[in-house]
CSV table of C-alpha atoms in Angstrom, one decimal:
chain,number,residue,atom,x,y,z
A,1,UNK,CA,0.0,0.0,0.0
A,2,UNK,CA,2.7,2.5,1.0
A,3,UNK,CA,4.8,1.6,-1.9
A,4,UNK,CA,1.9,2.0,-4.2
A,5,UNK,CA,1.2,5.5,-2.8
A,6,UNK,CA,4.8,6.5,-3.1
A,7,UNK,CA,5.0,5.2,-6.7
A,8,UNK,CA,1.9,7.1,-7.7
A,9,UNK,CA,3.1,10.6,-6.8
A,10,UNK,CA,5.6,11.0,-9.6
A,11,UNK,CA,3.0,9.8,-12.0
A,12,UNK,CA,0.5,12.4,-10.8
A,13,UNK,CA,3.2,15.2,-11.0
A,14,UNK,CA,4.0,14.2,-14.6
A,15,UNK,CA,0.3,14.3,-15.5
A,16,UNK,CA,0.0,17.8,-13.9
A,17,UNK,CA,3.0,19.1,-15.9
A,18,UNK,CA,1.7,17.6,-19.1
A,19,UNK,CA,-1.7,19.1,-18.5
A,20,UNK,CA,-0.1,22.5,-17.8
A,21,UNK,CA,1.9,22.4,-21.0
A,22,UNK,CA,-1.1,21.3,-23.0
A,23,UNK,CA,-3.2,24.2,-21.5
A,24,UNK,CA,-0.4,26.7,-22.2
A,25,UNK,CA,-0.2,25.5,-25.8
A,26,UNK,CA,-3.9,25.8,-26.1
A,27,UNK,CA,-3.9,29.3,-24.8
A,28,UNK,CA,-1.0,30.3,-27.2
A,29,UNK,CA,-2.9,28.8,-30.1
A,30,UNK,CA,-6.1,30.6,-29.1
A,31,UNK,CA,-4.2,33.9,-28.8
A,32,UNK,CA,-2.5,33.3,-32.1
A,33,UNK,CA,-5.8,32.6,-33.7
A,34,UNK,CA,-7.4,35.7,-32.2
A,35,UNK,CA,-4.7,38.1,-33.4
A,36,UNK,CA,-5.3,37.5,-37.2
A,37,UNK,CA,-9.0,37.7,-36.5
A,38,UNK,CA,-8.6,41.0,-34.7
A,39,UNK,CA,-6.5,42.3,-37.6
A,40,UNK,CA,-9.0,41.1,-40.1
A,41,UNK,CA,-11.8,42.9,-38.3
A,42,UNK,CA,-9.7,46.2,-38.2
A,43,UNK,CA,-8.9,45.9,-41.9
A,44,UNK,CA,-12.6,45.2,-42.7
A,45,UNK,CA,-13.6,48.3,-40.7
A,46,UNK,CA,-11.0,50.4,-42.5
A,47,UNK,CA,-12.2,49.1,-45.9
A,48,UNK,CA,-15.8,49.8,-44.9
A,49,UNK,CA,-14.9,53.4,-43.9
A,50,UNK,CA,-13.0,53.9,-47.2
A,51,UNK,CA,-16.0,52.6,-49.2
A,52,UNK,CA,-18.3,54.8,-47.2
A,53,UNK,CA,-16.2,57.9,-47.8
A,54,UNK,CA,-15.8,57.0,-51.5
A,55,UNK,CA,-19.6,56.6,-51.8
A,56,UNK,CA,-20.2,59.9,-50.0
A,57,UNK,CA,-17.7,61.7,-52.3
A,58,UNK,CA,-19.3,60.2,-55.4
A,59,UNK,CA,-22.7,61.4,-54.2
A,60,UNK,CA,-21.3,64.9,-53.5
A,61,UNK,CA,-19.7,65.1,-57.0
A,62,UNK,CA,-23.0,63.9,-58.7
A,63,UNK,CA,-25.0,66.5,-56.7
A,64,UNK,CA,-22.6,69.3,-57.6
A,65,UNK,CA,-22.6,68.4,-61.2
A,66,UNK,CA,-26.4,68.4,-61.3
A,67,UNK,CA,-26.5,71.8,-59.6
A,68,UNK,CA,-24.0,73.1,-62.1
A,69,UNK,CA,-26.1,71.8,-65.0
A,70,UNK,CA,-29.2,73.5,-63.5
A,71,UNK,CA,-27.3,76.7,-63.1
A,72,UNK,CA,-26.2,76.5,-66.7
A,73,UNK,CA,-29.8,76.2,-67.8
A,74,UNK,CA,-30.8,79.2,-65.6
A,75,UNK,CA,-27.9,81.2,-67.1
A,76,UNK,CA,-29.1,80.6,-70.6
A,77,UNK,CA,-32.8,81.1,-69.9
A,78,UNK,CA,-32.8,84.2,-67.7
A,79,UNK,CA,-31.6,87.7,-68.7
A,80,UNK,CA,-33.0,90.9,-70.0
A,81,UNK,CA,-35.2,88.7,-72.1
A,82,UNK,CA,-36.3,85.3,-70.9
A,83,UNK,CA,-36.3,82.4,-73.3
A,84,UNK,CA,-38.0,79.0,-73.3
A,85,UNK,CA,-36.6,75.5,-73.8
A,86,UNK,CA,-38.0,75.5,-77.3
A,87,UNK,CA,-36.1,78.7,-78.1
A,88,UNK,CA,-32.9,77.1,-76.9
A,89,UNK,CA,-33.4,74.0,-79.0
A,90,UNK,CA,-34.3,76.1,-82.1
A,91,UNK,CA,-31.3,78.4,-81.6
A,92,UNK,CA,-28.9,75.5,-81.4
A,93,UNK,CA,-30.4,73.4,-84.2
A,94,UNK,CA,-31.1,76.2,-86.7
A,95,UNK,CA,-29.6,79.5,-87.9
A,96,UNK,CA,-32.5,81.5,-86.7
A,97,UNK,CA,-31.8,85.2,-86.2
A,98,UNK,CA,-34.7,86.3,-84.0
A,99,UNK,CA,-34.1,88.1,-80.7
A,100,UNK,CA,-34.4,85.0,-78.6
A,101,UNK,CA,-31.8,83.1,-80.7
A,102,UNK,CA,-29.4,86.0,-80.6
A,103,UNK,CA,-29.8,86.2,-76.8
A,104,UNK,CA,-29.0,82.5,-76.4
A,105,UNK,CA,-25.9,82.7,-78.6
A,106,UNK,CA,-24.6,85.5,-76.4
A,107,UNK,CA,-25.4,83.6,-73.2
A,108,UNK,CA,-23.8,80.3,-74.1
A,109,UNK,CA,-20.2,81.7,-74.2
A,110,UNK,CA,-21.1,83.7,-71.1
A,111,UNK,CA,-22.0,80.5,-69.3
A,112,UNK,CA,-18.9,78.7,-70.5
A,113,UNK,CA,-16.8,81.7,-69.3
A,114,UNK,CA,-18.5,81.5,-65.9
A,115,UNK,CA,-17.6,77.8,-65.5
A,116,UNK,CA,-13.9,78.5,-66.5
A,117,UNK,CA,-13.5,81.6,-64.4
A,118,UNK,CA,-15.3,80.1,-61.3
A,119,UNK,CA,-13.3,76.9,-61.3
A,120,UNK,CA,-10.0,78.8,-61.9
A,121,UNK,CA,-10.4,81.3,-59.2
A,122,UNK,CA,-11.6,78.7,-56.6
A,123,UNK,CA,-8.8,76.3,-57.3
A,124,UNK,CA,-6.2,79.2,-57.4
A,125,UNK,CA,-7.6,80.3,-54.0
A,126,UNK,CA,-7.2,76.8,-52.5
A,127,UNK,CA,-3.6,76.7,-53.8
A,128,UNK,CA,-2.7,80.0,-52.4
A,129,UNK,CA,-4.2,79.3,-49.0
A,130,UNK,CA,-2.4,76.0,-48.9
A,131,UNK,CA,1.0,77.2,-50.0
A,132,UNK,CA,0.9,80.3,-47.8
A,133,UNK,CA,-0.8,78.4,-44.9
A,134,UNK,CA,-3.0,81.5,-44.7
A,135,UNK,CA,-6.8,81.2,-44.8
A,136,UNK,CA,-7.1,84.7,-46.1
A,137,UNK,CA,-4.8,84.2,-49.1
A,138,UNK,CA,-6.6,85.0,-52.3
A,139,UNK,CA,-5.8,86.5,-55.8
A,140,UNK,CA,-7.1,89.9,-54.7
A,141,UNK,CA,-5.3,90.0,-51.3
A,142,UNK,CA,-2.0,88.9,-52.8
A,143,UNK,CA,-2.1,91.7,-55.4
A,144,UNK,CA,-2.6,89.8,-58.7
A,145,UNK,CA,-5.9,91.6,-59.5
A,146,UNK,CA,-4.3,94.9,-58.8
A,147,UNK,CA,-1.4,94.0,-61.0
A,148,UNK,CA,-3.7,93.2,-63.9
A,149,UNK,CA,-5.6,96.4,-63.4
A,150,UNK,CA,-2.4,98.5,-63.3
A,151,UNK,CA,-1.2,96.9,-66.6
A,152,UNK,CA,-4.5,97.6,-68.3
A,153,UNK,CA,-4.6,101.2,-67.2
A,154,UNK,CA,-1.0,101.8,-68.4
A,155,UNK,CA,-1.8,100.1,-71.8
A,156,UNK,CA,-4.9,102.3,-72.3
A,157,UNK,CA,-3.3,105.6,-71.1
A,158,UNK,CA,0.2,105.3,-72.7
A,159,UNK,CA,0.0,102.7,-75.5
A,160,UNK,CA,-3.6,103.3,-76.7
A,161,UNK,CA,-4.8,99.7,-76.6
A,162,UNK,CA,-8.6,99.4,-77.0
A,163,UNK,CA,-9.6,95.9,-78.0
A,164,UNK,CA,-10.7,93.1,-75.6
A,165,UNK,CA,-8.1,90.6,-76.9
A,166,UNK,CA,-5.4,93.1,-76.2
A,167,UNK,CA,-6.7,93.6,-72.6
A,168,UNK,CA,-6.6,89.8,-72.1
A,169,UNK,CA,-2.9,89.5,-72.8
A,170,UNK,CA,-2.0,92.7,-71.0
A,171,UNK,CA,-3.9,91.6,-67.9
A,172,UNK,CA,-2.2,88.2,-68.0
A,173,UNK,CA,1.2,89.9,-68.2
A,174,UNK,CA,0.4,92.3,-65.4
A,175,UNK,CA,-0.8,89.5,-63.1
A,176,UNK,CA,2.2,87.3,-63.8
A,177,UNK,CA,4.6,90.2,-63.3
A,178,UNK,CA,3.0,91.0,-59.9
A,179,UNK,CA,3.1,87.4,-58.8
A,180,UNK,CA,6.8,87.3,-59.7
A,181,UNK,CA,7.4,90.5,-57.7
A,182,UNK,CA,5.4,89.2,-54.7
A,183,UNK,CA,7.5,86.0,-54.7
A,184,UNK,CA,10.8,87.9,-55.1
A,185,UNK,CA,10.0,90.3,-52.2
A,186,UNK,CA,8.6,87.4,-50.0
A,187,UNK,CA,11.7,85.4,-50.6
A,188,UNK,CA,14.1,87.9,-49.2
A,189,UNK,CA,16.2,86.9,-46.2
A,190,UNK,CA,17.6,83.6,-45.1
A,191,UNK,CA,14.3,81.9,-44.3
A,192,UNK,CA,13.1,82.2,-47.9
A,193,UNK,CA,9.5,82.6,-48.9
A,194,UNK,CA,7.5,82.2,-45.7
A,195,UNK,CA,3.7,82.5,-45.6
A,196,UNK,CA,3.8,85.7,-43.6
A,197,UNK,CA,6.3,87.4,-45.9
A,198,UNK,CA,4.3,86.4,-49.0
A,199,UNK,CA,1.1,87.8,-47.6
A,200,UNK,CA,2.8,91.1,-46.5
A,201,UNK,CA,4.6,91.4,-49.8
A,202,UNK,CA,1.2,91.0,-51.6
A,203,UNK,CA,-0.5,93.6,-49.4
A,204,UNK,CA,2.3,96.1,-49.9
A,205,UNK,CA,2.6,95.7,-53.7
A,206,UNK,CA,-1.2,95.8,-54.0
A,207,UNK,CA,-1.3,99.1,-52.1
A,208,UNK,CA,1.5,100.6,-54.2
A,209,UNK,CA,-0.1,99.5,-57.5
A,210,UNK,CA,-3.5,100.8,-56.4
A,211,UNK,CA,-2.1,104.2,-55.7
A,212,UNK,CA,-0.3,104.3,-59.1
A,213,UNK,CA,-3.5,103.2,-60.9
A,214,UNK,CA,-5.5,106.0,-59.2
A,215,UNK,CA,-2.8,108.6,-60.0
A,216,UNK,CA,-3.0,107.6,-63.7
A,217,UNK,CA,-6.8,107.6,-63.8
A,218,UNK,CA,-7.6,110.8,-62.0
A,219,UNK,CA,-6.6,113.3,-64.7
A,220,UNK,CA,-7.6,111.0,-67.6
A,221,UNK,CA,-11.4,110.9,-68.0
A,222,UNK,CA,-11.0,109.0,-71.3
A,223,UNK,CA,-9.1,106.2,-69.6
A,224,UNK,CA,-11.6,106.0,-66.8
A,225,UNK,CA,-14.5,105.5,-69.2
A,226,UNK,CA,-12.7,102.7,-71.0
A,227,UNK,CA,-11.3,101.0,-67.9
A,228,UNK,CA,-14.4,101.0,-65.6
A,229,UNK,CA,-16.2,98.2,-67.5
A,230,UNK,CA,-13.2,95.9,-67.0
A,231,UNK,CA,-12.6,97.1,-63.4
A,232,UNK,CA,-15.9,95.8,-61.9
A,233,UNK,CA,-15.4,92.2,-63.1
A,234,UNK,CA,-18.0,90.5,-65.2
A,235,UNK,CA,-18.9,87.9,-67.8
A,236,UNK,CA,-20.9,90.1,-70.2
A,237,UNK,CA,-18.0,90.4,-72.7
A,238,UNK,CA,-17.6,86.7,-73.1
A,239,UNK,CA,-16.5,85.5,-76.6
A,240,UNK,CA,-15.1,82.2,-77.6
A,241,UNK,CA,-12.3,83.8,-79.6
A,242,UNK,CA,-11.1,85.5,-76.4
A,243,UNK,CA,-11.3,82.3,-74.3
A,244,UNK,CA,-9.5,79.9,-76.7
A,245,UNK,CA,-6.0,81.3,-76.3
A,246,UNK,CA,-6.2,81.3,-72.5
A,247,UNK,CA,-7.7,77.8,-72.1
A,248,UNK,CA,-4.3,76.0,-72.5
A,249,UNK,CA,-2.9,78.1,-69.6
A,250,UNK,CA,-5.9,77.3,-67.4
A,251,UNK,CA,-5.5,73.6,-68.2
A,252,UNK,CA,-1.8,73.7,-67.2
A,253,UNK,CA,-2.8,75.4,-64.0
A,254,UNK,CA,-5.4,72.7,-63.2
A,255,UNK,CA,-2.9,69.9,-63.9
A,256,UNK,CA,-0.4,71.5,-61.5
A,257,UNK,CA,-3.1,72.1,-58.9
A,258,UNK,CA,-4.3,68.5,-58.8
A,259,UNK,CA,-0.8,67.0,-59.0
A,260,UNK,CA,0.3,69.2,-56.0
A,261,UNK,CA,-2.6,68.2,-53.7
A,262,UNK,CA,-0.5,65.6,-51.8
A,263,UNK,CA,2.4,68.1,-51.4
A,264,UNK,CA,-0.1,70.6,-49.9
A,265,UNK,CA,-1.1,68.0,-47.4
A,266,UNK,CA,2.5,67.6,-46.4
A,267,UNK,CA,3.2,71.4,-46.3
A,268,UNK,CA,0.2,71.8,-44.0
A,269,UNK,CA,2.1,69.7,-41.4
A,270,UNK,CA,4.8,72.5,-41.2
A,271,UNK,CA,8.1,73.0,-43.0
A,272,UNK,CA,10.3,71.1,-40.6
A,273,UNK,CA,8.2,68.0,-40.7
A,274,UNK,CA,7.7,68.3,-44.5
A,275,UNK,CA,11.5,68.4,-45.0
A,276,UNK,CA,11.8,65.5,-42.7
A,277,UNK,CA,9.4,63.6,-44.9
A,278,UNK,CA,11.6,64.3,-47.9
A,279,UNK,CA,9.6,67.1,-49.5
A,280,UNK,CA,11.6,69.8,-51.3
A,281,UNK,CA,9.6,72.7,-49.9
A,282,UNK,CA,11.1,75.5,-51.9
A,283,UNK,CA,10.8,73.8,-55.3
A,284,UNK,CA,7.3,72.6,-54.4
A,285,UNK,CA,6.2,76.1,-53.4
A,286,UNK,CA,7.5,77.6,-56.6
A,287,UNK,CA,5.6,75.0,-58.7
A,288,UNK,CA,2.4,75.5,-56.7
A,289,UNK,CA,2.8,79.3,-57.1
A,290,UNK,CA,3.1,79.0,-60.8
A,291,UNK,CA,-0.1,76.9,-61.0
A,292,UNK,CA,-2.0,79.5,-59.0
A,293,UNK,CA,-0.7,82.3,-61.1
A,294,UNK,CA,-1.7,80.6,-64.3
A,295,UNK,CA,-5.2,80.1,-63.0
A,296,UNK,CA,-5.9,83.5,-61.5
A,297,UNK,CA,-4.1,85.5,-64.1
A,298,UNK,CA,-5.9,83.7,-66.9
A,299,UNK,CA,-9.3,84.1,-65.2
A,300,UNK,CA,-8.6,87.8,-64.4
A,301,UNK,CA,-7.6,88.5,-67.9
A,302,UNK,CA,-10.9,87.2,-69.2
A,303,UNK,CA,-13.4,88.5,-66.7
A,304,UNK,CA,-11.7,91.2,-64.7
A,305,UNK,CA,-11.0,91.3,-61.0
A,306,UNK,CA,-13.8,89.2,-59.4
A,307,UNK,CA,-13.4,88.9,-55.7
A,308,UNK,CA,-14.4,86.5,-52.9
A,309,UNK,CA,-14.6,83.4,-55.2
A,310,UNK,CA,-11.1,82.3,-54.4
A,311,UNK,CA,-11.6,83.3,-50.7
A,312,UNK,CA,-15.0,81.8,-49.9
A,313,UNK,CA,-15.1,78.6,-52.0
A,314,UNK,CA,-12.1,76.8,-50.5
A,315,UNK,CA,-13.4,77.4,-47.0
A,316,UNK,CA,-16.8,76.0,-47.9
A,317,UNK,CA,-15.1,73.0,-49.6
A,318,UNK,CA,-13.0,72.4,-46.5
A,319,UNK,CA,-16.1,72.4,-44.3
A,320,UNK,CA,-17.8,69.8,-46.5
A,321,UNK,CA,-14.9,67.5,-47.4
A,322,UNK,CA,-12.4,68.0,-44.7
A,323,UNK,CA,-8.7,69.1,-44.7
A,324,UNK,CA,-7.4,66.7,-47.5
A,325,UNK,CA,-6.4,68.9,-50.4
A,326,UNK,CA,-7.1,66.2,-52.9
A,327,UNK,CA,-10.8,66.5,-52.0
A,328,UNK,CA,-10.6,70.3,-51.5
A,329,UNK,CA,-9.3,70.8,-55.1
A,330,UNK,CA,-12.1,68.7,-56.6
A,331,UNK,CA,-14.8,70.3,-54.5
A,332,UNK,CA,-13.5,73.8,-55.2
A,333,UNK,CA,-13.4,73.1,-59.0
A,334,UNK,CA,-17.1,72.3,-58.8
A,335,UNK,CA,-18.3,74.8,-56.3
A,336,UNK,CA,-16.6,77.8,-57.9
A,337,UNK,CA,-18.5,77.6,-61.2
A,338,UNK,CA,-21.7,77.0,-59.2
A,339,UNK,CA,-21.2,80.2,-57.2
A,340,UNK,CA,-20.3,82.3,-60.1
A,341,UNK,CA,-23.1,81.2,-62.4
A,342,UNK,CA,-25.7,81.7,-59.7
A,343,UNK,CA,-24.3,85.2,-58.9
A,344,UNK,CA,-24.4,86.1,-62.6
A,345,UNK,CA,-28.0,85.0,-62.9
A,346,UNK,CA,-28.9,87.0,-59.8
A,347,UNK,CA,-27.2,90.0,-61.2
A,348,UNK,CA,-29.2,89.8,-64.4
A,349,UNK,CA,-32.6,89.4,-62.7
A,350,UNK,CA,-32.6,91.9,-59.9
A,351,UNK,CA,-32.2,95.0,-62.1
A,352,UNK,CA,-33.7,93.9,-65.4
A,353,UNK,CA,-33.3,94.9,-68.2
A,354,UNK,CA,-29.9,96.2,-67.0
A,355,UNK,CA,-27.2,93.8,-65.6
A,356,UNK,CA,-25.4,94.0,-62.3
A,357,UNK,CA,-21.9,92.8,-63.0
A,358,UNK,CA,-21.0,89.5,-61.3
A,359,UNK,CA,-18.1,91.0,-59.4
A,360,UNK,CA,-20.6,93.2,-57.4
A,361,UNK,CA,-22.9,90.2,-56.7
A,362,UNK,CA,-20.0,88.0,-55.5
A,363,UNK,CA,-18.9,90.7,-53.1
A,364,UNK,CA,-22.5,91.0,-51.7
A,365,UNK,CA,-22.8,87.2,-51.4
A,366,UNK,CA,-19.3,86.5,-50.4
A,367,UNK,CA,-18.8,88.9,-47.5
A,368,UNK,CA,-21.5,87.6,-45.2
A,369,UNK,CA,-20.9,84.0,-46.2
A,370,UNK,CA,-17.2,84.4,-45.4
A,371,UNK,CA,-18.0,85.9,-42.0
A,372,UNK,CA,-20.4,83.0,-41.3
A,373,UNK,CA,-17.8,80.4,-42.4
A,374,UNK,CA,-15.1,82.0,-40.2
A,375,UNK,CA,-17.5,82.0,-37.2
A,376,UNK,CA,-18.5,78.4,-37.7
A,377,UNK,CA,-14.9,77.4,-38.0
A,378,UNK,CA,-13.9,79.2,-34.9
A,379,UNK,CA,-16.8,77.7,-32.9
A,380,UNK,CA,-15.8,74.2,-34.1
A,381,UNK,CA,-12.2,74.7,-32.8
A,382,UNK,CA,-13.3,76.0,-29.3
């Protein structure tokens, strides 16, 4: 009996050890099986979130495209003389020369110009706000509109230019030269072109050019009468022969803008972190600046200095799609034409048969909207 009991103890100890080893192995196997399952669930959740965002983005794009199409119809239908759908079809399909057909043929290039200028100014504003890391950056604030105006006034007063196609190229030259001057002044010093220096350089040059423009205009009534129609900013002088030479410049600006979206996301993190991530910040800023200049100089040369589009639209896009510049660029390119077309239609309706130029309407719409956007953004950050 005693021997049997003594002999059983080692057997029981071995059994306990074996059981413990088996239990540990089972726990390890269970943990190993649970880890891939957890990763799979996390990946599935991320994939679901991506699909949800993609679907929401597609729905937003479809909605904006439908809104733009509706705004285009309104732009063709409403004016000093309203036209019907039948008039539109007849004007496009035939060579009718009645008043309705003539009105439609004038409004179609006006609508196309509204789309081009709206998209260009909105995307240029998004580029400038991103590269300067300044939410107030905009073609008018950085002096590009003032540079175009100064160039046109000089061309009228001292060279005698008088045709719209000449104004287009002179305005393009003036905006581009001003942009180069802003960049040169903002790049002075060891730190290079910082956001603050670019903004201050734009404000200073804008003030100087505005003063020079006023000095030229005051004694020259003949120049004022020619210049004032361009100064307000509008779409009434739209013609396809004026647009076609500028379209390649706008397309180049759009290509630069959309290719630079990822770089803008990196710049938003700060220069030190951007350099640490391998981004050549100086070369990238120059490239983005060139794209913004092509867009806003081309748009300003065609339609004059239209304000608030490049300021308000990127903010509205940011509120809707978030801080990713890839989405901001796409949303701005769609929301800009929508804002400009609606503003143009409103300007044609409120004082019929006369037109209120779209630059005045965008200022009236843009100022309160911008204040509202800034307040909402501030409250969201509190």
